[in-house]
Amino acid sequence: MGGILVIGSYNCDTVLKLARFPAPGETLTALGMAAFHGGKGSNQAVAAARAGGRVALIAAIGDDAAGQGALALWTEEGVDAAAVQIAPTATGAATILLDAAGENQIIIIPGANAELALPAGFTPPADIAVALAQLETPQAATAALFRALPESRRILNVAPAAPIMPELLAATDMLVLNETEAAILAQREAEPTALALVLAAETMREVIVTAGAAGAFWARPDGVVIDAAPPRVKVADSTGAGDAFLGAFAAFSAAGFAPEKTLRLAVVAGALACTQEGAVPSLPHRAAIMAPGGQ
Ligand code: RIB
């Protein structure tokens, strides 16, 4: 089984529980507040490790208590953090508004994440089957890493949605994004399958669009679509569902599972991640993802 190399963010998440989201200009009282580990890069690395992957992470944290907490998390989860950088600024943070339906709104404060760079002469670890990145850290660093890994499957999670630098897209094999992000990138509203097909044709890359309870749709530039539907779950908090999907997808892909099974297991992981509050507490382990009945 090949390894997984994640490049991406770490954030300290502060979750504000609300009965509903505020309207512009409105003041609301929160029902509660909680702090969790977060950041799409770190979440996806932990998700891949819990799904059985051998994972290394390139991230940037501050020389502060939140950064120390991140290092402790990665040690506990078996994520190799040897290449994590200490930046001269605060560790990234996110404020998450969570409503009674489990939907969220997220604001990130990049901090150290914005300082992430690939050191000159960086040599990636050997035997990397999957490289995984998002858009919460500088695209130039991701492009340099992806260029150094031409034999790996290089997956870019286009989150938060933003234009992709041409040199990054050129070094990417697959784009993964949710339906909101896909509509922004495609500059149109459409069904998830149509968005996946349009983006695959426009970018000439494989594209997976995730669509919550409707499942996920994997399009290829030649037009072929594979889809998978999730099990029904009671949603407590959808934060981290996309990260659980990507981590599991990377782990099962690196383990050599067939595309259909990889997609199905990733969709199960995403659904299970909605059943608990907080990003990291909800990321499922391999046994839960593979349990009969889930798939
Ligand atoms: O995908 C969820 C994550 O997005 C949160 O943990 C938050 O930190 C933001 O990065």
Short mmCIF file of N, CA and C in Angstrom, two decimals, residues 27-170:
data_model
loop_
_atom_site.label_atom_id
_atom_site.label_comp_id
_atom_site.label_asym_id
_atom_site.label_seq_id
_atom_site.Cartn_x
_atom_site.Cartn_y
_atom_site.Cartn_z
N THR A 27 -28.34 40.61 15.90
CA THR A 27 -27.57 40.03 17.01
C THR A 27 -28.34 38.84 17.56
N LEU A 28 -27.64 37.71 17.74
CA LEU A 28 -28.27 36.50 18.29
C LEU A 28 -27.50 36.04 19.52
N THR A 29 -28.15 35.28 20.38
CA THR A 29 -27.48 34.65 21.52
C THR A 29 -27.21 33.19 21.16
N ALA A 30 -25.96 32.75 21.35
CA ALA A 30 -25.60 31.36 21.03
C ALA A 30 -26.17 30.42 22.09
N LEU A 31 -26.45 29.17 21.69
CA LEU A 31 -26.93 28.15 22.63
C LEU A 31 -25.76 27.50 23.35
N GLY A 32 -24.55 27.64 22.76
CA GLY A 32 -23.37 27.04 23.36
C GLY A 32 -22.16 27.29 22.50
N MET A 33 -21.00 26.96 23.04
CA MET A 33 -19.76 27.19 22.32
C MET A 33 -18.81 26.03 22.61
N ALA A 34 -18.04 25.60 21.61
CA ALA A 34 -17.07 24.52 21.85
C ALA A 34 -15.86 24.73 20.95
N ALA A 35 -14.71 24.20 21.36
CA ALA A 35 -13.49 24.32 20.56
C ALA A 35 -13.06 22.93 20.09
N PHE A 36 -12.64 22.83 18.83
CA PHE A 36 -12.21 21.55 18.26
C PHE A 36 -10.97 21.78 17.39
N HIS A 37 -10.22 20.72 17.16
CA HIS A 37 -9.18 20.77 16.12
C HIS A 37 -9.89 20.88 14.78
N GLY A 38 -9.30 21.63 13.84
CA GLY A 38 -9.90 21.74 12.51
C GLY A 38 -8.87 22.12 11.47
N GLY A 39 -9.36 22.66 10.38
CA GLY A 39 -8.51 22.96 9.23
C GLY A 39 -8.63 21.81 8.25
N LYS A 40 -8.93 22.13 7.00
CA LYS A 40 -9.21 21.07 6.04
C LYS A 40 -8.02 20.12 5.83
N GLY A 41 -6.81 20.66 5.83
CA GLY A 41 -5.64 19.80 5.61
C GLY A 41 -5.46 18.81 6.74
N SER A 42 -5.48 19.32 7.97
CA SER A 42 -5.31 18.44 9.13
C SER A 42 -6.48 17.46 9.24
N ASN A 43 -7.70 17.95 9.03
CA ASN A 43 -8.87 17.05 9.10
C ASN A 43 -8.73 15.90 8.10
N GLN A 44 -8.30 16.23 6.90
CA GLN A 44 -8.20 15.18 5.86
C GLN A 44 -7.06 14.21 6.17
N ALA A 45 -5.98 14.72 6.76
CA ALA A 45 -4.88 13.83 7.15
C ALA A 45 -5.35 12.86 8.24
N VAL A 46 -6.05 13.39 9.24
CA VAL A 46 -6.55 12.53 10.33
C VAL A 46 -7.58 11.53 9.78
N ALA A 47 -8.45 12.02 8.90
CA ALA A 47 -9.48 11.12 8.31
C ALA A 47 -8.82 9.99 7.54
N ALA A 48 -7.77 10.30 6.79
CA ALA A 48 -7.09 9.25 6.00
C ALA A 48 -6.40 8.26 6.93
N ALA A 49 -5.80 8.75 8.02
CA ALA A 49 -5.14 7.84 8.97
C ALA A 49 -6.17 6.95 9.65
N ARG A 50 -7.32 7.53 10.05
CA ARG A 50 -8.36 6.71 10.71
C ARG A 50 -8.94 5.69 9.73
N ALA A 51 -8.90 5.99 8.44
CA ALA A 51 -9.42 5.05 7.43
C ALA A 51 -8.38 3.99 7.07
N GLY A 52 -7.23 4.04 7.73
CA GLY A 52 -6.23 2.99 7.53
C GLY A 52 -5.03 3.40 6.70
N GLY A 53 -4.94 4.68 6.31
CA GLY A 53 -3.83 5.13 5.48
C GLY A 53 -2.55 5.40 6.27
N ARG A 54 -1.43 5.34 5.55
CA ARG A 54 -0.13 5.76 6.11
C ARG A 54 0.07 7.20 5.65
N VAL A 55 0.00 8.15 6.61
CA VAL A 55 -0.17 9.56 6.24
C VAL A 55 0.94 10.45 6.77
N ALA A 56 1.44 11.33 5.89
CA ALA A 56 2.35 12.42 6.31
C ALA A 56 1.69 13.74 5.95
N LEU A 57 1.98 14.77 6.77
CA LEU A 57 1.32 16.08 6.59
C LEU A 57 2.37 17.18 6.48
N ILE A 58 2.16 18.07 5.50
CA ILE A 58 2.94 19.31 5.42
C ILE A 58 1.97 20.44 5.76
N ALA A 59 2.22 21.15 6.85
CA ALA A 59 1.34 22.23 7.29
C ALA A 59 2.21 23.29 7.97
N ALA A 60 1.61 24.43 8.30
CA ALA A 60 2.33 25.47 9.05
C ALA A 60 1.48 25.87 10.25
N ILE A 61 2.13 25.95 11.40
CA ILE A 61 1.44 26.34 12.64
C ILE A 61 2.25 27.45 13.29
N GLY A 62 1.67 28.13 14.28
CA GLY A 62 2.39 29.16 15.02
C GLY A 62 3.11 28.54 16.22
N ASP A 63 4.02 29.34 16.80
CA ASP A 63 4.73 28.91 18.00
C ASP A 63 3.87 29.29 19.21
N ASP A 64 2.73 28.61 19.35
CA ASP A 64 1.77 28.99 20.38
C ASP A 64 1.03 27.74 20.89
N ALA A 65 0.12 27.95 21.82
CA ALA A 65 -0.56 26.80 22.44
C ALA A 65 -1.39 26.02 21.42
N ALA A 66 -2.02 26.73 20.48
CA ALA A 66 -2.83 26.03 19.47
C ALA A 66 -1.93 25.16 18.60
N GLY A 67 -0.74 25.66 18.28
CA GLY A 67 0.21 24.86 17.47
C GLY A 67 0.65 23.62 18.24
N GLN A 68 0.91 23.78 19.54
CA GLN A 68 1.29 22.62 20.37
C GLN A 68 0.15 21.59 20.39
N GLY A 69 -1.08 22.09 20.45
CA GLY A 69 -2.24 21.19 20.43
C GLY A 69 -2.31 20.41 19.13
N ALA A 70 -1.98 21.08 18.04
CA ALA A 70 -2.00 20.41 16.73
C ALA A 70 -0.96 19.29 16.69
N LEU A 71 0.24 19.59 17.19
CA LEU A 71 1.31 18.56 17.18
C LEU A 71 0.88 17.35 18.01
N ALA A 72 0.23 17.62 19.15
CA ALA A 72 -0.23 16.51 20.01
C ALA A 72 -1.29 15.67 19.28
N LEU A 73 -2.18 16.36 18.55
CA LEU A 73 -3.22 15.63 17.79
C LEU A 73 -2.58 14.69 16.77
N TRP A 74 -1.62 15.21 16.00
CA TRP A 74 -1.03 14.39 14.94
C TRP A 74 -0.28 13.19 15.51
N THR A 75 0.38 13.41 16.68
CA THR A 75 1.07 12.28 17.32
C THR A 75 0.05 11.22 17.71
N GLU A 76 -1.02 11.67 18.34
CA GLU A 76 -2.08 10.75 18.81
C GLU A 76 -2.71 9.97 17.66
N GLU A 77 -2.85 10.64 16.50
CA GLU A 77 -3.55 10.01 15.37
C GLU A 77 -2.60 9.25 14.43
N GLY A 78 -1.30 9.26 14.74
CA GLY A 78 -0.34 8.53 13.90
C GLY A 78 -0.08 9.21 12.56
N VAL A 79 -0.24 10.54 12.53
CA VAL A 79 0.07 11.30 11.30
C VAL A 79 1.50 11.81 11.42
N ASP A 80 2.33 11.50 10.43
CA ASP A 80 3.74 11.92 10.43
C ASP A 80 3.79 13.44 10.18
N ALA A 81 4.21 14.19 11.21
CA ALA A 81 4.23 15.66 11.11
C ALA A 81 5.66 16.19 11.05
N ALA A 82 6.61 15.35 10.61
CA ALA A 82 8.02 15.77 10.59
C ALA A 82 8.24 16.99 9.70
N ALA A 83 7.40 17.16 8.65
CA ALA A 83 7.61 18.27 7.72
C ALA A 83 6.76 19.50 8.07
N VAL A 84 6.12 19.49 9.24
CA VAL A 84 5.30 20.65 9.64
C VAL A 84 6.22 21.82 9.99
N GLN A 85 5.84 23.02 9.52
CA GLN A 85 6.67 24.21 9.70
C GLN A 85 6.11 25.09 10.83
N ILE A 86 7.02 25.78 11.54
CA ILE A 86 6.61 26.74 12.56
C ILE A 86 6.76 28.13 11.94
N ALA A 87 5.66 28.86 11.82
CA ALA A 87 5.67 30.18 11.18
C ALA A 87 5.72 31.27 12.25
N PRO A 88 6.21 32.48 11.88
CA PRO A 88 6.31 33.56 12.86
C PRO A 88 5.00 34.32 13.04
N THR A 89 3.92 33.60 13.11
CA THR A 89 2.59 34.22 13.29
C THR A 89 1.69 33.20 13.99
N ALA A 90 0.48 33.63 14.34
CA ALA A 90 -0.40 32.75 15.12
C ALA A 90 -0.91 31.57 14.29
N THR A 91 -1.18 30.48 14.95
CA THR A 91 -1.83 29.32 14.31
C THR A 91 -3.19 29.74 13.74
N GLY A 92 -3.54 29.16 12.61
CA GLY A 92 -4.82 29.47 11.96
C GLY A 92 -6.01 29.19 12.87
N ALA A 93 -7.11 29.89 12.59
CA ALA A 93 -8.31 29.72 13.42
C ALA A 93 -9.54 29.78 12.51
N ALA A 94 -10.63 29.23 13.01
CA ALA A 94 -11.89 29.30 12.26
C ALA A 94 -13.03 29.50 13.25
N THR A 95 -13.99 30.32 12.88
CA THR A 95 -15.22 30.46 13.65
C THR A 95 -16.33 29.81 12.83
N ILE A 96 -17.03 28.87 13.45
CA ILE A 96 -18.05 28.09 12.75
C ILE A 96 -19.41 28.34 13.39
N LEU A 97 -20.35 28.81 12.61
CA LEU A 97 -21.73 28.94 13.07
C LEU A 97 -22.45 27.65 12.71
N LEU A 98 -23.07 27.03 13.70
CA LEU A 98 -23.75 25.75 13.49
C LEU A 98 -25.22 25.92 13.84
N ASP A 99 -26.12 25.66 12.88
CA ASP A 99 -27.55 25.85 13.18
C ASP A 99 -28.20 24.54 13.63
N ALA A 100 -29.46 24.59 13.97
CA ALA A 100 -30.14 23.42 14.56
C ALA A 100 -30.26 22.26 13.57
N ALA A 101 -30.16 22.54 12.26
CA ALA A 101 -30.25 21.48 11.25
C ALA A 101 -28.89 20.84 10.97
N GLY A 102 -27.84 21.33 11.66
CA GLY A 102 -26.51 20.76 11.43
C GLY A 102 -25.77 21.40 10.27
N GLU A 103 -26.35 22.45 9.69
CA GLU A 103 -25.66 23.18 8.62
C GLU A 103 -24.68 24.17 9.25
N ASN A 104 -23.67 24.57 8.49
CA ASN A 104 -22.70 25.50 9.06
C ASN A 104 -22.36 26.65 8.13
N GLN A 105 -21.79 27.68 8.73
CA GLN A 105 -21.16 28.78 8.00
C GLN A 105 -19.80 28.96 8.65
N ILE A 106 -18.73 29.04 7.84
CA ILE A 106 -17.37 29.03 8.38
C ILE A 106 -16.60 30.26 7.91
N ILE A 107 -15.96 30.92 8.88
CA ILE A 107 -15.05 32.03 8.56
C ILE A 107 -13.66 31.61 9.03
N ILE A 108 -12.66 31.66 8.15
CA ILE A 108 -11.30 31.29 8.58
C ILE A 108 -10.41 32.51 8.71
N ILE A 109 -9.49 32.42 9.67
CA ILE A 109 -8.44 33.43 9.87
C ILE A 109 -7.14 32.67 9.56
N PRO A 110 -6.53 32.89 8.39
CA PRO A 110 -5.46 31.98 7.93
C PRO A 110 -4.25 31.90 8.85
N GLY A 111 -3.77 33.02 9.40
CA GLY A 111 -2.59 32.98 10.27
C GLY A 111 -1.45 32.22 9.61
N ALA A 112 -0.88 31.26 10.34
CA ALA A 112 0.30 30.53 9.85
C ALA A 112 0.05 29.80 8.53
N ASN A 113 -1.21 29.43 8.27
CA ASN A 113 -1.49 28.69 7.03
C ASN A 113 -1.04 29.47 5.79
N ALA A 114 -1.14 30.82 5.87
CA ALA A 114 -0.79 31.65 4.72
C ALA A 114 0.72 31.68 4.48
N GLU A 115 1.50 31.23 5.48
CA GLU A 115 2.97 31.26 5.37
C GLU A 115 3.53 29.96 4.81
N LEU A 116 2.68 28.96 4.59
CA LEU A 116 3.20 27.64 4.17
C LEU A 116 3.91 27.74 2.83
N ALA A 117 5.13 27.22 2.78
CA ALA A 117 5.91 27.22 1.53
C ALA A 117 6.69 25.92 1.47
N LEU A 118 7.02 25.49 0.28
CA LEU A 118 7.82 24.27 0.15
C LEU A 118 9.29 24.69 0.17
N PRO A 119 10.10 24.18 1.13
CA PRO A 119 11.49 24.61 1.19
C PRO A 119 12.23 24.26 -0.10
N ALA A 120 13.22 25.10 -0.48
CA ALA A 120 14.02 24.81 -1.69
C ALA A 120 14.66 23.44 -1.52
N GLY A 121 14.67 22.65 -2.55
CA GLY A 121 15.31 21.35 -2.49
C GLY A 121 14.49 20.30 -1.77
N PHE A 122 13.21 20.60 -1.47
CA PHE A 122 12.35 19.63 -0.77
C PHE A 122 12.22 18.34 -1.58
N THR A 123 12.46 17.23 -0.93
CA THR A 123 12.28 15.93 -1.59
C THR A 123 11.12 15.22 -0.91
N PRO A 124 10.06 14.88 -1.66
CA PRO A 124 8.93 14.20 -1.02
C PRO A 124 9.32 12.79 -0.57
N PRO A 125 8.63 12.27 0.44
CA PRO A 125 8.91 10.89 0.85
C PRO A 125 8.69 9.93 -0.33
N ALA A 126 9.37 8.80 -0.29
CA ALA A 126 9.22 7.80 -1.37
C ALA A 126 7.87 7.11 -1.23
N ASP A 127 7.40 6.52 -2.31
CA ASP A 127 6.23 5.64 -2.27
C ASP A 127 4.94 6.36 -1.87
N ILE A 128 4.72 7.55 -2.43
CA ILE A 128 3.46 8.27 -2.17
C ILE A 128 2.46 7.91 -3.28
N ALA A 129 1.38 7.25 -2.90
CA ALA A 129 0.36 6.87 -3.90
C ALA A 129 -0.60 8.02 -4.16
N VAL A 130 -0.91 8.78 -3.10
CA VAL A 130 -1.91 9.85 -3.22
C VAL A 130 -1.38 11.11 -2.55
N ALA A 131 -1.44 12.24 -3.27
CA ALA A 131 -1.14 13.55 -2.68
C ALA A 131 -2.45 14.33 -2.64
N LEU A 132 -2.68 14.98 -1.51
CA LEU A 132 -3.98 15.60 -1.26
C LEU A 132 -3.79 17.03 -0.78
N ALA A 133 -4.53 17.97 -1.38
CA ALA A 133 -4.40 19.39 -0.99
C ALA A 133 -5.76 20.07 -1.07
N GLN A 134 -5.85 21.25 -0.45
CA GLN A 134 -7.06 22.06 -0.48
C GLN A 134 -6.62 23.49 -0.80
N LEU A 135 -7.53 24.46 -0.65
CA LEU A 135 -7.18 25.84 -1.00
C LEU A 135 -7.13 26.76 0.23
N GLU A 136 -6.82 26.21 1.42
CA GLU A 136 -6.65 27.07 2.59
C GLU A 136 -5.19 27.42 2.81
N THR A 137 -4.30 26.91 1.95
CA THR A 137 -2.87 27.23 2.03
C THR A 137 -2.42 27.67 0.63
N PRO A 138 -1.27 28.35 0.52
CA PRO A 138 -0.90 28.94 -0.78
C PRO A 138 -0.81 27.92 -1.92
N GLN A 139 -1.42 28.29 -3.04
CA GLN A 139 -1.48 27.39 -4.20
C GLN A 139 -0.08 27.11 -4.77
N ALA A 140 0.84 28.08 -4.65
CA ALA A 140 2.18 27.89 -5.22
C ALA A 140 2.89 26.71 -4.54
N ALA A 141 2.71 26.58 -3.21
CA ALA A 141 3.36 25.48 -2.49
C ALA A 141 2.76 24.14 -2.93
N THR A 142 1.45 24.11 -3.10
CA THR A 142 0.80 22.87 -3.55
C THR A 142 1.24 22.50 -4.96
N ALA A 143 1.34 23.51 -5.83
CA ALA A 143 1.77 23.24 -7.21
C ALA A 143 3.18 22.65 -7.21
N ALA A 144 4.07 23.21 -6.38
CA ALA A 144 5.45 22.71 -6.33
C ALA A 144 5.47 21.26 -5.83
N LEU A 145 4.64 20.97 -4.81
CA LEU A 145 4.60 19.61 -4.29
C LEU A 145 4.05 18.64 -5.34
N PHE A 146 2.95 19.02 -5.96
CA PHE A 146 2.33 18.14 -6.97
C PHE A 146 3.30 17.89 -8.13
N ARG A 147 4.06 18.93 -8.52
CA ARG A 147 5.02 18.75 -9.63
C ARG A 147 6.10 17.74 -9.23
N ALA A 148 6.43 17.69 -7.92
CA ALA A 148 7.47 16.77 -7.44
C ALA A 148 6.95 15.33 -7.31
N LEU A 149 5.65 15.13 -7.55
CA LEU A 149 5.04 13.79 -7.38
C LEU A 149 4.29 13.35 -8.65
N PRO A 150 4.99 13.30 -9.78
CA PRO A 150 4.28 13.01 -11.03
C PRO A 150 3.66 11.61 -11.09
N GLU A 151 4.16 10.68 -10.28
CA GLU A 151 3.65 9.30 -10.33
C GLU A 151 2.47 9.08 -9.38
N SER A 152 2.20 10.06 -8.50
CA SER A 152 1.12 9.88 -7.52
C SER A 152 -0.21 10.34 -8.10
N ARG A 153 -1.34 9.92 -7.48
CA ARG A 153 -2.63 10.52 -7.84
C ARG A 153 -2.73 11.82 -7.04
N ARG A 154 -2.78 12.95 -7.73
CA ARG A 154 -2.73 14.26 -7.07
C ARG A 154 -4.14 14.86 -7.06
N ILE A 155 -4.69 14.93 -5.85
CA ILE A 155 -6.10 15.33 -5.69
C ILE A 155 -6.17 16.71 -5.06
N LEU A 156 -6.89 17.60 -5.72
CA LEU A 156 -7.09 18.95 -5.18
C LEU A 156 -8.54 19.11 -4.76
N ASN A 157 -8.74 19.34 -3.46
CA ASN A 157 -10.07 19.67 -2.94
C ASN A 157 -10.23 21.19 -3.10
N VAL A 158 -11.13 21.59 -3.98
CA VAL A 158 -11.26 23.01 -4.33
C VAL A 158 -12.12 23.71 -3.26
N ALA A 159 -11.56 23.78 -2.05
CA ALA A 159 -12.28 24.33 -0.90
C ALA A 159 -11.32 25.12 -0.02
N PRO A 160 -11.68 26.38 0.31
CA PRO A 160 -12.84 27.13 -0.18
C PRO A 160 -12.73 27.37 -1.68
N ALA A 161 -13.89 27.54 -2.34
CA ALA A 161 -13.89 27.71 -3.80
C ALA A 161 -13.11 28.96 -4.18
N ALA A 162 -12.23 28.83 -5.17
CA ALA A 162 -11.42 29.95 -5.66
C ALA A 162 -10.88 29.55 -7.02
N PRO A 163 -10.51 30.54 -7.84
CA PRO A 163 -9.89 30.18 -9.12
C PRO A 163 -8.60 29.39 -8.87
N ILE A 164 -8.35 28.39 -9.71
CA ILE A 164 -7.16 27.55 -9.54
C ILE A 164 -6.05 28.09 -10.44
N MET A 165 -4.85 28.31 -9.87
CA MET A 165 -3.72 28.78 -10.67
C MET A 165 -3.43 27.79 -11.79
N PRO A 166 -3.15 28.26 -13.01
CA PRO A 166 -2.90 27.32 -14.12
C PRO A 166 -1.80 26.30 -13.81
N GLU A 167 -0.72 26.73 -13.13
CA GLU A 167 0.37 25.76 -12.85
C GLU A 167 -0.06 24.71 -11.83
N LEU A 168 -1.02 25.04 -10.98
CA LEU A 168 -1.53 24.03 -10.04
C LEU A 168 -2.45 23.05 -10.78
N LEU A 169 -3.35 23.59 -11.60
CA LEU A 169 -4.26 22.71 -12.35
C LEU A 169 -3.45 21.76 -13.25
N ALA A 170 -2.38 22.28 -13.84
CA ALA A 170 -1.56 21.46 -14.75
C ALA A 170 -0.95 20.27 -14.03
#
